[in-house]
mmCIF file of C-alpha atoms in Angstrom:
data_model
loop_
_atom_site.group_PDB
_atom_site.id
_atom_site.type_symbol
_atom_site.label_atom_id
_atom_site.label_comp_id
_atom_site.label_asym_id
_atom_site.label_seq_id
_atom_site.Cartn_x
_atom_site.Cartn_y
_atom_site.Cartn_z
ATOM 1 C CA MET D 567 12.088 8.675 -5.449
ATOM 2 C CA LEU D 568 9.778 10.360 -1.727
ATOM 3 C CA GLU D 569 6.766 11.186 -3.976
ATOM 4 C CA ASN D 570 6.135 7.551 -5.460
ATOM 5 C CA GLY D 571 6.225 5.417 -2.277
ATOM 6 C CA ALA D 572 10.091 4.737 -1.526
ATOM 7 C CA GLU D 573 10.972 4.610 2.060
ATOM 8 C CA THR D 574 13.312 7.943 3.336
ATOM 9 C CA TYR D 575 15.515 5.419 4.516
ATOM 10 C CA ARG D 576 16.365 4.122 0.710
ATOM 11 C CA VAL D 577 16.029 8.374 -0.127
ATOM 12 C CA GLU D 578 18.959 9.329 2.422
ATOM 13 C CA ASP D 579 20.999 6.150 1.919
ATOM 14 C CA THR D 580 21.273 7.149 -2.152
ATOM 15 C CA ILE D 581 21.891 10.776 -1.442
ATOM 16 C CA GLU D 582 24.952 9.000 0.674
ATOM 17 C CA HIS D 583 25.986 6.809 -1.702
ATOM 18 C CA ILE D 584 25.877 9.132 -4.978
ATOM 19 C CA CYS D 585 27.994 11.864 -2.556
ATOM 20 C CA ARG D 586 30.640 9.768 -2.201
ATOM 21 C CA ALA D 587 31.301 8.507 -5.731
ATOM 22 C CA THR D 588 31.480 11.411 -6.405
ATOM 23 C CA ASN D 589 34.362 13.559 -5.079
ATOM 24 C CA ILE D 590 32.496 15.872 -2.225
ATOM 25 C CA LYS D 591 33.946 14.903 1.438
ATOM 26 C CA SER D 592 31.227 15.225 3.556
ATOM 27 C CA VAL D 593 27.692 14.925 2.834
ATOM 28 C CA ASN D 594 24.517 14.392 5.689
ATOM 29 C CA THR D 595 20.768 14.560 4.794
ATOM 30 C CA PHE D 596 17.551 14.046 6.120
ATOM 31 C CA ALA D 597 14.340 12.935 4.650
ATOM 32 C CA THR D 598 11.287 13.354 5.869
ATOM 33 C CA PRO D 599 8.029 12.596 3.621
ATOM 34 C CA THR D 600 7.811 15.687 3.179
ATOM 35 C CA GLY D 601 10.933 17.514 2.367
ATOM 36 C CA ILE D 602 14.380 16.363 2.169
ATOM 37 C CA PHE D 603 17.180 18.288 3.354
ATOM 38 C CA ILE D 604 21.207 17.866 2.045
ATOM 39 C CA CYS D 605 24.195 19.353 3.241
ATOM 40 C CA ILE D 606 28.009 18.558 1.176
ATOM 41 C CA GLN D 607 31.200 20.423 1.852
ATOM 42 C CA THR D 608 33.000 20.328 -0.549
ATOM 43 C CA PRO D 609 36.574 19.811 -1.052
ATOM 44 C CA ASN D 610 37.658 23.206 -1.091
ATOM 45 C CA ASP D 611 35.491 23.374 2.645
ATOM 46 C CA GLU D 612 32.764 25.404 1.191
ATOM 47 C CA TYR D 613 28.881 24.232 2.640
ATOM 48 C CA HIS D 614 26.230 23.889 0.224
ATOM 49 C CA THR D 615 22.919 23.409 1.416
ATOM 50 C CA THR D 616 19.663 22.687 0.086
ATOM 51 C CA ILE D 617 15.637 22.201 0.697
ATOM 52 C CA LYS D 618 13.669 20.484 -1.814
ATOM 53 C CA ARG D 619 9.921 20.282 -0.501
ATOM 54 C CA VAL D 620 8.045 17.074 -1.552
ATOM 55 C CA THR D 621 4.501 18.056 -1.988
ATOM 56 C CA LYS D 622 2.431 15.110 -2.964
ATOM 57 C CA ARG D 623 3.235 11.632 -3.013
ATOM 58 C CA THR D 624 1.817 8.489 -4.870
ATOM 59 C CA THR D 625 3.291 4.716 -5.628
ATOM 60 C CA ASN D 626 4.846 4.613 -8.823
ATOM 61 C CA LEU D 627 7.462 1.803 -7.936
ATOM 62 C CA SER D 628 8.276 1.238 -11.338
ATOM 63 C CA LYS D 629 10.204 4.928 -10.675
ATOM 64 C CA VAL D 630 11.622 3.696 -7.390
ATOM 65 C CA TYR D 631 13.084 0.960 -8.719
ATOM 66 C CA HIS D 632 14.344 2.900 -12.168
ATOM 67 C CA VAL D 633 15.895 5.340 -10.260
ATOM 68 C CA ASN D 634 17.257 2.631 -7.686
ATOM 69 C CA ASN D 635 19.242 1.189 -10.348
ATOM 70 C CA ILE D 636 20.961 4.589 -12.344
ATOM 71 C CA SER D 637 22.199 5.316 -8.812
ATOM 72 C CA ARG D 638 23.534 1.907 -8.293
ATOM 73 C CA GLN D 639 24.952 1.842 -12.272
ATOM 74 C CA PHE D 640 26.001 5.061 -11.092
ATOM 75 C CA VAL D 641 27.811 4.507 -8.037
ATOM 76 C CA LEU D 642 30.280 1.496 -9.951
ATOM 77 C CA GLN D 643 30.751 4.160 -12.295
ATOM 78 C CA GLU D 644 29.044 2.226 -15.146
ATOM 79 C CA ILE D 645 27.688 5.595 -16.395
ATOM 80 C CA SER D 646 28.377 8.368 -16.232
ATOM 81 C CA ILE D 647 27.132 11.487 -14.500
ATOM 82 C CA THR D 648 25.463 13.003 -18.569
ATOM 83 C CA GLN D 649 23.961 9.384 -18.728
ATOM 84 C CA ALA D 650 23.360 9.609 -15.624
ATOM 85 C CA LEU D 651 21.070 13.078 -15.375
ATOM 86 C CA SER D 652 20.004 12.145 -19.288
ATOM 87 C CA SER D 653 17.979 8.589 -18.290
ATOM 88 C CA LEU D 654 16.483 9.955 -15.035
ATOM 89 C CA GLU D 655 15.046 12.716 -16.811
ATOM 90 C CA GLU D 656 13.790 10.557 -19.099
ATOM 91 C CA LEU D 657 12.245 8.780 -16.601
ATOM 92 C CA SER D 658 10.390 11.666 -15.108
ATOM 93 C CA HIS D 659 8.585 12.691 -18.292
ATOM 94 C CA THR D 660 7.148 8.973 -18.536
ATOM 95 C CA HIS D 661 3.763 9.444 -18.101
ATOM 96 C CA SER D 662 2.377 7.359 -14.702
ATOM 97 C CA LEU D 663 -1.017 4.902 -15.632
ATOM 98 C CA ASN D 664 -3.610 5.643 -18.460
ATOM 99 C CA ILE D 665 -6.774 6.769 -16.554
ATOM 100 C CA LEU D 666 -9.184 4.102 -18.405
ATOM 101 C CA PHE D 667 -6.329 1.324 -17.775
ATOM 102 C CA SER D 668 -6.245 2.616 -13.984
ATOM 103 C CA ILE D 669 -9.664 2.703 -13.553
ATOM 104 C CA PHE D 670 -10.104 -1.291 -15.064
ATOM 105 C CA VAL D 671 -7.896 -2.105 -13.066
ATOM 106 C CA THR D 672 -7.893 -0.691 -9.169
ATOM 107 C CA GLY D 673 -12.615 -1.851 -10.385
ATOM 108 C CA VAL D 674 -11.150 -5.967 -10.938
ATOM 109 C CA CYS D 675 -9.302 -5.208 -8.215
ATOM 110 C CA SER D 676 -12.435 -4.645 -5.845
ATOM 111 C CA GLY D 677 -13.922 -7.237 -7.361
ATOM 112 C CA PHE D 678 -11.311 -10.310 -6.528
ATOM 113 C CA PHE D 679 -11.307 -8.877 -3.459
ATOM 114 C CA ALA D 680 -15.236 -8.901 -2.039
ATOM 115 C CA LEU D 681 -14.339 -13.033 -3.468
ATOM 116 C CA LEU D 682 -11.246 -13.418 -1.698
ATOM 117 C CA LEU D 683 -13.549 -12.420 1.314
ATOM 118 C CA GLY D 684 -16.330 -15.230 0.359
ATOM 119 C CA GLY D 685 -18.983 -12.814 -1.817
ATOM 120 C CA ALA D 686 -20.695 -15.136 -4.404
ATOM 121 C CA LEU D 687 -20.396 -13.845 -7.970
ATOM 122 C CA TRP D 688 -22.744 -10.807 -8.046
ATOM 123 C CA ASP D 689 -20.494 -9.345 -5.040
ATOM 124 C CA GLY D 690 -18.140 -9.496 -6.999
ATOM 125 C CA MET D 691 -19.444 -8.020 -10.214
ATOM 126 C CA ILE D 692 -20.788 -5.176 -8.170
ATOM 127 C CA ALA D 693 -17.712 -4.369 -6.518
ATOM 128 C CA THR D 694 -16.019 -4.383 -9.475
ATOM 129 C CA PHE D 695 -17.836 -1.597 -11.436
ATOM 130 C CA CYS D 696 -18.330 0.532 -7.661
ATOM 131 C CA GLY D 697 -14.168 0.144 -7.613
ATOM 132 C CA GLY D 698 -14.035 1.753 -10.611
ATOM 133 C CA PHE D 699 -16.404 3.902 -10.016
ATOM 134 C CA ILE D 700 -14.404 5.833 -6.887
ATOM 135 C CA ARG D 701 -11.603 5.716 -8.778
ATOM 136 C CA LEU D 702 -13.295 7.960 -11.382
ATOM 137 C CA VAL D 703 -14.403 10.183 -9.147
ATOM 138 C CA ALA D 704 -11.289 10.525 -6.788
ATOM 139 C CA ILE D 705 -9.380 10.933 -10.479
ATOM 140 C CA ILE D 706 -11.281 13.847 -10.979
ATOM 141 C CA LEU D 707 -11.478 15.261 -7.777
ATOM 142 C CA TYR D 708 -7.952 14.907 -7.185
ATOM 143 C CA ASN D 709 -7.115 16.906 -10.266
ATOM 144 C CA LYS D 710 -9.302 19.925 -9.126
ATOM 145 C CA ASP D 711 -6.552 19.774 -6.013
ATOM 146 C CA ILE D 712 -9.385 18.758 -3.280
ATOM 147 C CA SER D 713 -7.586 17.357 -0.167
ATOM 148 C CA GLY D 714 -7.544 13.293 0.288
ATOM 149 C CA PHE D 715 -9.407 13.834 3.366
ATOM 150 C CA LEU D 716 -11.984 15.160 1.973
ATOM 151 C CA VAL D 717 -11.492 12.723 -1.426
ATOM 152 C CA ASN D 718 -11.310 9.198 0.562
ATOM 153 C CA LEU D 719 -14.217 10.394 2.482
ATOM 154 C CA VAL D 720 -16.772 10.877 -0.860
ATOM 155 C CA SER D 721 -15.562 7.997 -2.220
ATOM 156 C CA GLY D 722 -16.478 6.135 1.103
ATOM 157 C CA SER D 723 -19.746 7.370 1.098
ATOM 158 C CA ILE D 724 -20.808 7.083 -2.470
ATOM 159 C CA THR D 725 -19.161 3.050 -1.759
ATOM 160 C CA ALA D 726 -21.506 3.144 0.598
ATOM 161 C CA MET D 727 -24.562 4.292 -1.119
ATOM 162 C CA ILE D 728 -23.800 1.684 -4.477
ATOM 163 C CA ALA D 729 -23.583 -1.286 -2.034
ATOM 164 C CA ILE D 730 -27.244 -0.132 -0.178
ATOM 165 C CA LEU D 731 -28.221 0.611 -4.147
ATOM 166 C CA PHE D 732 -27.572 -2.916 -5.353
ATOM 167 C CA SER D 733 -27.898 -4.491 -1.966
ATOM 168 C CA GLU D 734 -31.230 -3.237 -0.453
ATOM 169 C CA ILE D 735 -33.268 -1.448 -3.369
ATOM 170 C CA LEU D 736 -32.635 -4.222 -6.306
ATOM 171 C CA LYS D 737 -31.751 -7.119 -4.057
ATOM 172 C CA VAL D 738 -28.873 -8.857 -4.956
ATOM 173 C CA GLY D 739 -24.849 -9.104 -3.333
ATOM 174 C CA HIS D 740 -24.055 -9.045 -0.004
ATOM 175 C CA ILE D 741 -23.731 -5.615 1.249
ATOM 176 C CA ASP D 742 -20.537 -6.152 3.728
ATOM 177 C CA LYS D 743 -18.957 -7.404 0.924
ATOM 178 C CA ILE D 744 -19.296 -5.213 -1.927
ATOM 179 C CA ILE D 745 -17.733 -2.411 0.759
ATOM 180 C CA ILE D 746 -15.754 -4.423 2.051
ATOM 181 C CA GLY D 747 -14.261 -5.789 -1.442
ATOM 182 C CA SER D 748 -14.628 -2.267 -2.966
ATOM 183 C CA ILE D 749 -12.759 0.673 -0.485
ATOM 184 C CA MET D 750 -9.718 -2.618 0.617
ATOM 185 C CA PRO D 751 -7.701 -0.327 -3.212
ATOM 186 C CA LEU D 752 -8.196 3.298 -0.467
ATOM 187 C CA LEU D 753 -6.233 0.910 2.446
ATOM 188 C CA PRO D 754 -3.451 2.704 3.408
ATOM 189 C CA GLY D 755 -1.316 -0.280 3.218
ATOM 190 C CA ILE D 756 1.421 1.411 1.726
ATOM 191 C CA ALA D 757 1.374 4.442 4.588
ATOM 192 C CA ILE D 758 1.069 1.699 7.194
ATOM 193 C CA THR D 759 4.252 -0.668 5.734
ATOM 194 C CA GLY D 760 5.931 2.227 4.830
ATOM 195 C CA ALA D 761 5.530 4.003 8.470
ATOM 196 C CA ILE D 762 6.610 0.519 9.847
ATOM 197 C CA ARG D 763 9.753 0.266 8.422
ATOM 198 C CA ASP D 764 10.250 3.868 8.736
ATOM 199 C CA THR D 765 10.719 3.536 12.165
ATOM 200 C CA ILE D 766 13.012 0.539 12.806
ATOM 201 C CA TYR D 767 15.649 2.129 10.226
ATOM 202 C CA GLY D 768 15.698 4.724 12.775
ATOM 203 C CA ASP D 769 13.417 7.805 11.040
ATOM 204 C CA LEU D 770 11.300 8.546 14.015
ATOM 205 C CA VAL D 771 10.048 11.427 11.947
ATOM 206 C CA SER D 772 9.289 9.794 9.134
ATOM 207 C CA GLY D 773 8.106 7.090 11.047
ATOM 208 C CA THR D 774 5.352 8.887 13.011
ATOM 209 C CA SER D 775 3.789 11.366 10.173
ATOM 210 C CA ARG D 776 3.080 7.971 7.844
ATOM 211 C CA GLY D 777 1.407 6.680 10.768
ATOM 212 C CA VAL D 778 -0.549 9.535 11.416
ATOM 213 C CA GLU D 779 -1.348 9.262 7.230
ATOM 214 C CA ALA D 780 -2.620 5.981 7.762
ATOM 215 C CA LEU D 781 -4.821 6.560 10.375
ATOM 216 C CA LEU D 782 -6.286 9.426 8.700
ATOM 217 C CA ILE D 783 -7.267 7.781 5.317
ATOM 218 C CA ALA D 784 -9.169 4.185 7.534
ATOM 219 C CA ILE D 785 -10.768 7.247 9.258
ATOM 220 C CA SER D 786 -12.110 9.071 7.168
ATOM 221 C CA ILE D 787 -12.687 6.416 4.868
ATOM 222 C CA ALA D 788 -14.359 4.979 7.497
ATOM 223 C CA SER D 789 -16.805 7.522 8.605
ATOM 224 C CA GLY D 790 -18.134 8.516 4.984
ATOM 225 C CA VAL D 791 -19.137 5.142 4.398
ATOM 226 C CA GLY D 792 -20.841 5.002 8.088
ATOM 227 C CA ILE D 793 -22.486 8.320 7.637
ATOM 228 C CA VAL D 794 -24.030 6.971 4.071
ATOM 229 C CA LEU D 795 -24.849 3.901 6.478
ATOM 230 C CA ARG D 796 -26.331 6.074 9.232
ATOM 231 C CA VAL D 797 -28.398 7.752 7.395
ATOM 232 C CA TRP D 798 -30.479 4.376 5.429
ATOM 233 C CA LEU D 799 -30.534 3.169 8.674
ATOM 234 C CA PHE D 800 -32.505 6.445 9.681
ATOM 235 C CA LEU D 801 -34.258 7.036 6.679
ATOM 236 C CA GLN D 802 -35.728 3.114 7.733
ATOM 237 C CA GLY D 803 -37.106 4.234 10.693
ATOM 238 C CA GLY D 804 -34.529 1.897 12.918
ATOM 239 C CA LEU D 805 -32.610 3.278 15.650
ATOM 240 C CA MET T 234 -12.316 -27.998 0.495
ATOM 241 C CA LEU T 235 -9.489 -28.752 -2.246
ATOM 242 C CA ILE T 236 -11.651 -26.441 -5.048
ATOM 243 C CA GLY T 237 -12.417 -24.051 -1.970
ATOM 244 C CA LEU T 238 -8.606 -23.289 -1.828
ATOM 245 C CA ILE T 239 -7.916 -23.427 -5.640
ATOM 246 C CA TYR T 240 -10.238 -20.560 -5.165
ATOM 247 C CA GLN T 241 -8.183 -18.810 -2.963
ATOM 248 C CA VAL T 242 -5.609 -19.329 -4.407
ATOM 249 C CA LEU T 243 -6.211 -17.710 -7.740
ATOM 250 C CA TYR T 244 -8.993 -15.123 -5.814
ATOM 251 C CA SER T 245 -5.719 -13.245 -4.172
ATOM 252 C CA TYR T 246 -3.659 -14.120 -6.563
ATOM 253 C CA PHE T 247 -5.338 -12.226 -9.609
ATOM 254 C CA ALA T 248 -6.197 -9.735 -6.614
ATOM 255 C CA THR T 249 -2.200 -9.061 -5.732
ATOM 256 C CA VAL T 250 -1.711 -8.834 -9.214
ATOM 257 C CA PHE T 251 -4.406 -6.165 -10.301
ATOM 258 C CA PHE T 252 -2.697 -4.160 -7.001
ATOM 259 C CA ALA T 253 0.520 -4.402 -8.190
ATOM 260 C CA TYR T 254 -0.521 -2.729 -11.695
ATOM 261 C CA ILE T 255 -2.513 0.343 -9.679
ATOM 262 C CA PHE T 256 1.269 0.573 -8.161
ATOM 263 C CA ASN T 257 2.555 0.919 -11.963
ATOM 264 C CA ALA T 258 4.569 -1.625 -10.298
ATOM 265 C CA PRO T 259 8.091 -2.319 -12.524
ATOM 266 C CA LYS T 260 6.216 -5.548 -15.602
ATOM 267 C CA ASN T 261 8.875 -8.100 -14.925
ATOM 268 C CA SER T 262 7.955 -8.142 -11.207
ATOM 269 C CA ILE T 263 4.196 -8.329 -11.448
ATOM 270 C CA LEU T 264 3.863 -11.934 -11.419
ATOM 271 C CA ILE T 265 6.140 -12.634 -8.655
ATOM 272 C CA ILE T 266 3.972 -10.384 -6.928
ATOM 273 C CA GLY T 267 0.916 -12.193 -7.339
ATOM 274 C CA VAL T 268 2.898 -15.184 -6.654
ATOM 275 C CA ASN T 269 4.405 -13.943 -2.790
ATOM 276 C CA GLY T 270 0.684 -12.640 -1.947
ATOM 277 C CA SER T 271 -1.079 -15.224 -2.453
ATOM 278 C CA LEU T 272 1.366 -18.141 -0.834
ATOM 279 C CA GLY T 273 0.807 -14.786 2.540
ATOM 280 C CA TRP T 274 -3.395 -15.353 1.892
ATOM 281 C CA LEU T 275 -2.519 -19.821 1.131
ATOM 282 C CA ILE T 276 -0.864 -19.605 4.916
ATOM 283 C CA TYR T 277 -3.191 -17.033 6.348
ATOM 284 C CA SER T 278 -6.046 -19.273 5.605
ATOM 285 C CA TYR T 279 -4.453 -22.782 6.898
ATOM 286 C CA PHE T 280 -4.091 -21.002 9.947
ATOM 287 C CA TYR T 281 -7.503 -19.947 9.777
ATOM 288 C CA SER T 282 -8.633 -24.021 9.594
ATOM 289 C CA VAL T 283 -5.861 -24.259 13.066
ATOM 290 C CA TYR T 284 -6.492 -21.819 14.977
ATOM 291 C CA HIS T 285 -8.890 -19.381 15.326
ATOM 292 C CA SER T 286 -7.337 -16.249 15.854
ATOM 293 C CA GLY T 287 -7.278 -13.668 13.661
ATOM 294 C CA ILE T 288 -3.680 -11.737 15.313
ATOM 295 C CA PHE T 289 -2.104 -14.418 14.769
ATOM 296 C CA ARG T 290 -2.556 -16.370 11.896
ATOM 297 C CA SER T 291 -2.049 -12.405 10.170
ATOM 298 C CA PHE T 292 1.041 -12.228 11.717
ATOM 299 C CA ILE T 293 1.437 -15.709 10.731
ATOM 300 C CA GLY T 294 0.538 -14.810 7.026
ATOM 301 C CA ALA T 295 2.496 -11.433 7.142
ATOM 302 C CA LEU T 296 5.790 -13.209 8.060
ATOM 303 C CA THR T 297 5.652 -15.249 5.174
ATOM 304 C CA VAL T 298 5.151 -12.321 3.185
ATOM 305 C CA ALA T 299 8.014 -10.028 4.038
ATOM 306 C CA ILE T 300 10.225 -12.999 3.717
ATOM 307 C CA LEU T 301 9.003 -13.822 0.816
ATOM 308 C CA SER T 302 9.810 -9.917 0.120
ATOM 309 C CA GLU T 303 13.425 -10.071 0.719
ATOM 310 C CA LEU T 304 14.659 -13.318 -0.873
ATOM 311 C CA PHE T 305 13.242 -12.042 -4.107
ATOM 312 C CA ALA T 306 14.479 -8.906 -3.465
ATOM 313 C CA ARG T 307 18.055 -10.027 -3.456
ATOM 314 C CA TRP T 308 17.210 -12.733 -6.552
ATOM 315 C CA PHE T 309 16.509 -10.475 -9.072
ATOM 316 C CA LYS T 310 18.258 -7.403 -7.404
ATOM 317 C CA MET T 311 15.265 -5.539 -6.825
ATOM 318 C CA PRO T 312 14.182 -3.286 -3.507
ATOM 319 C CA ALA T 313 12.187 -5.409 -1.258
ATOM 320 C CA THR T 314 9.468 -2.391 -0.898
ATOM 321 C CA ILE T 315 8.450 -3.146 -4.182
ATOM 322 C CA PHE T 316 6.990 -7.001 -3.314
ATOM 323 C CA LEU T 317 5.950 -6.211 0.028
ATOM 324 C CA THR T 318 3.058 -2.721 -0.529
ATOM 325 C CA ALA T 319 1.268 -5.304 -3.060
ATOM 326 C CA GLY T 320 1.990 -8.830 -1.102
ATOM 327 C CA ILE T 321 0.519 -7.172 1.983
ATOM 328 C CA ILE T 322 -2.702 -5.826 0.554
ATOM 329 C CA PRO T 323 -4.615 -8.732 1.005
ATOM 330 C CA LEU T 324 -4.219 -9.082 4.808
ATOM 331 C CA VAL T 325 -5.099 -5.770 5.877
ATOM 332 C CA PRO T 326 -7.941 -5.246 7.824
ATOM 333 C CA GLY T 327 -10.636 -3.849 5.483
ATOM 334 C CA ALA T 328 -12.970 -6.010 7.100
ATOM 335 C CA GLY T 329 -12.096 -5.234 10.319
ATOM 336 C CA LEU T 330 -12.517 -1.282 9.918
ATOM 337 C CA TYR T 331 -15.550 -1.943 8.572
ATOM 338 C CA TYR T 332 -17.439 -3.915 11.139
ATOM 339 C CA THR T 333 -15.768 -1.980 13.833
ATOM 340 C CA MET T 334 -17.767 0.967 11.873
ATOM 341 C CA LEU T 335 -21.209 -0.876 11.509
ATOM 342 C CA GLU T 336 -21.396 -1.644 15.091
ATOM 343 C CA LEU T 337 -20.465 1.633 16.264
ATOM 344 C CA ILE T 338 -23.658 3.548 13.655
ATOM 345 C CA GLN T 339 -25.861 0.321 15.080
ATOM 346 C CA LYS T 340 -24.412 2.244 18.814
ATOM 347 C CA ASN T 341 -23.394 -1.607 20.365
ATOM 348 C CA TYR T 342 -20.370 -0.011 21.486
ATOM 349 C CA SER T 343 -18.957 -3.434 23.353
ATOM 350 C CA ASP T 344 -19.239 -4.785 19.723
ATOM 351 C CA ALA T 345 -17.045 -1.949 18.245
ATOM 352 C CA VAL T 346 -14.602 -2.157 20.628
ATOM 353 C CA ASN T 347 -14.118 -5.304 20.321
ATOM 354 C CA LYS T 348 -14.061 -5.141 16.932
ATOM 355 C CA GLY T 349 -11.389 -2.507 16.985
ATOM 356 C CA ILE T 350 -9.205 -3.026 19.233
ATOM 357 C CA GLU T 351 -9.111 -7.145 17.311
ATOM 358 C CA THR T 352 -8.317 -4.762 14.119
ATOM 359 C CA VAL T 353 -5.612 -2.162 15.577
ATOM 360 C CA PHE T 354 -3.778 -5.673 16.949
ATOM 361 C CA ILE T 355 -3.725 -7.414 13.633
ATOM 362 C CA ALA T 356 -2.442 -3.969 11.836
ATOM 363 C CA GLY T 357 0.001 -4.783 14.812
ATOM 364 C CA SER T 358 1.482 -7.989 14.777
ATOM 365 C CA ILE T 359 1.521 -7.250 10.332
ATOM 366 C CA SER T 360 3.823 -4.565 11.584
ATOM 367 C CA ILE T 361 5.384 -6.690 14.026
ATOM 368 C CA ALA T 362 5.730 -9.284 10.800
ATOM 369 C CA ILE T 363 7.471 -6.582 9.479
ATOM 370 C CA ALA T 364 9.750 -5.409 12.156
ATOM 371 C CA ILE T 365 10.888 -8.855 12.392
ATOM 372 C CA SER T 366 12.194 -9.994 9.053
ATOM 373 C CA SER T 367 13.131 -6.101 7.718
ATOM 374 C CA SER T 368 15.457 -6.473 10.871
ATOM 375 C CA ILE T 369 16.968 -9.520 10.012
ATOM 376 C CA PHE T 370 17.106 -9.445 6.671
ATOM 377 C CA ASN T 371 19.056 -5.630 6.769
ATOM 378 C CA LYS T 372 22.379 -5.672 8.860
ATOM 379 C CA GLN T 373 22.362 -1.553 8.255
ATOM 380 C CA ILE T 374 19.934 -1.331 11.284
ATOM 381 C CA ASN T 375 23.174 -0.631 12.956
ATOM 382 C CA LYS T 376 23.559 2.332 12.053
ATOM 383 C CA THR T 377 20.498 3.699 14.296
#
């Protein structure tokens, strides 16, 4: 669940509910965006502790929804533990988005953002192309195990390059609308909402770590765009 | 004016819906997420004609989205996060971030600080709106 963008309090809650539904005496959990700690006390006073490290974090809301549903049904004793485990197993094998579809969707999303921010039709079309392209680049880079910071930096610079190419050299579209539209899908909207919700539920550790994550993503995108624009201004002999 | 408004609603609807696809939201919730996002944007752009304060209207827009997500969550028996994460996206100050950076590289530091502080406050007001609605709707807050 944590890998797919649920808040930490929801993870802790789920674990506690599941443990209460079985015959376990007491349970303590501590979840952060990078790991889960669980300590349970069995009826004959034995303690078992387990730590689960969370290494990759993406957003897949339908997995959150399905895991939530399965655990709810299990707690209400509508399904047995074997059924629950088998449906979880099934869920973990469902692949995430098709790559082509995800590129298309990201592109169209960028295009609509460019239009929403007052861009003309051309801006929307260029942003669609640009958004799709940087998504493709990001997928390739992530598959090569390159850190998220660098991926965002590169995506930002490619966005700026494409925007400069179209608006300054080919003279179609507005540079600002294209760039803003294309970076919208990269921005850390989820990290911000997650950080706030975690903080008000008292999970200060996960709140601050997600906040730092959001800040880092924003800075890396901005510097990626900034470097290219700065070089472009320099080449034009400005400044 | 009216036609412009209709376009705004359509654009924000589709932007949010496609964003929901990126997050791989459950199929039966995607249309609702779109409604959520475009209502938030509608309120946001309506308050633009009333007050020219970006911070205030971001707050109102985010509050609308957050409250609607909690209501939809109860209605459709899904976690509120599903509606909230995608619905809040059109309000995220991407433009503010870009203009801050633009002023910075042009060495207009005072303008950059101006834009930067506004961006930070917009992000803050969105966060506060989410915090308010989540606190109201969830009594579990007492456990802290």
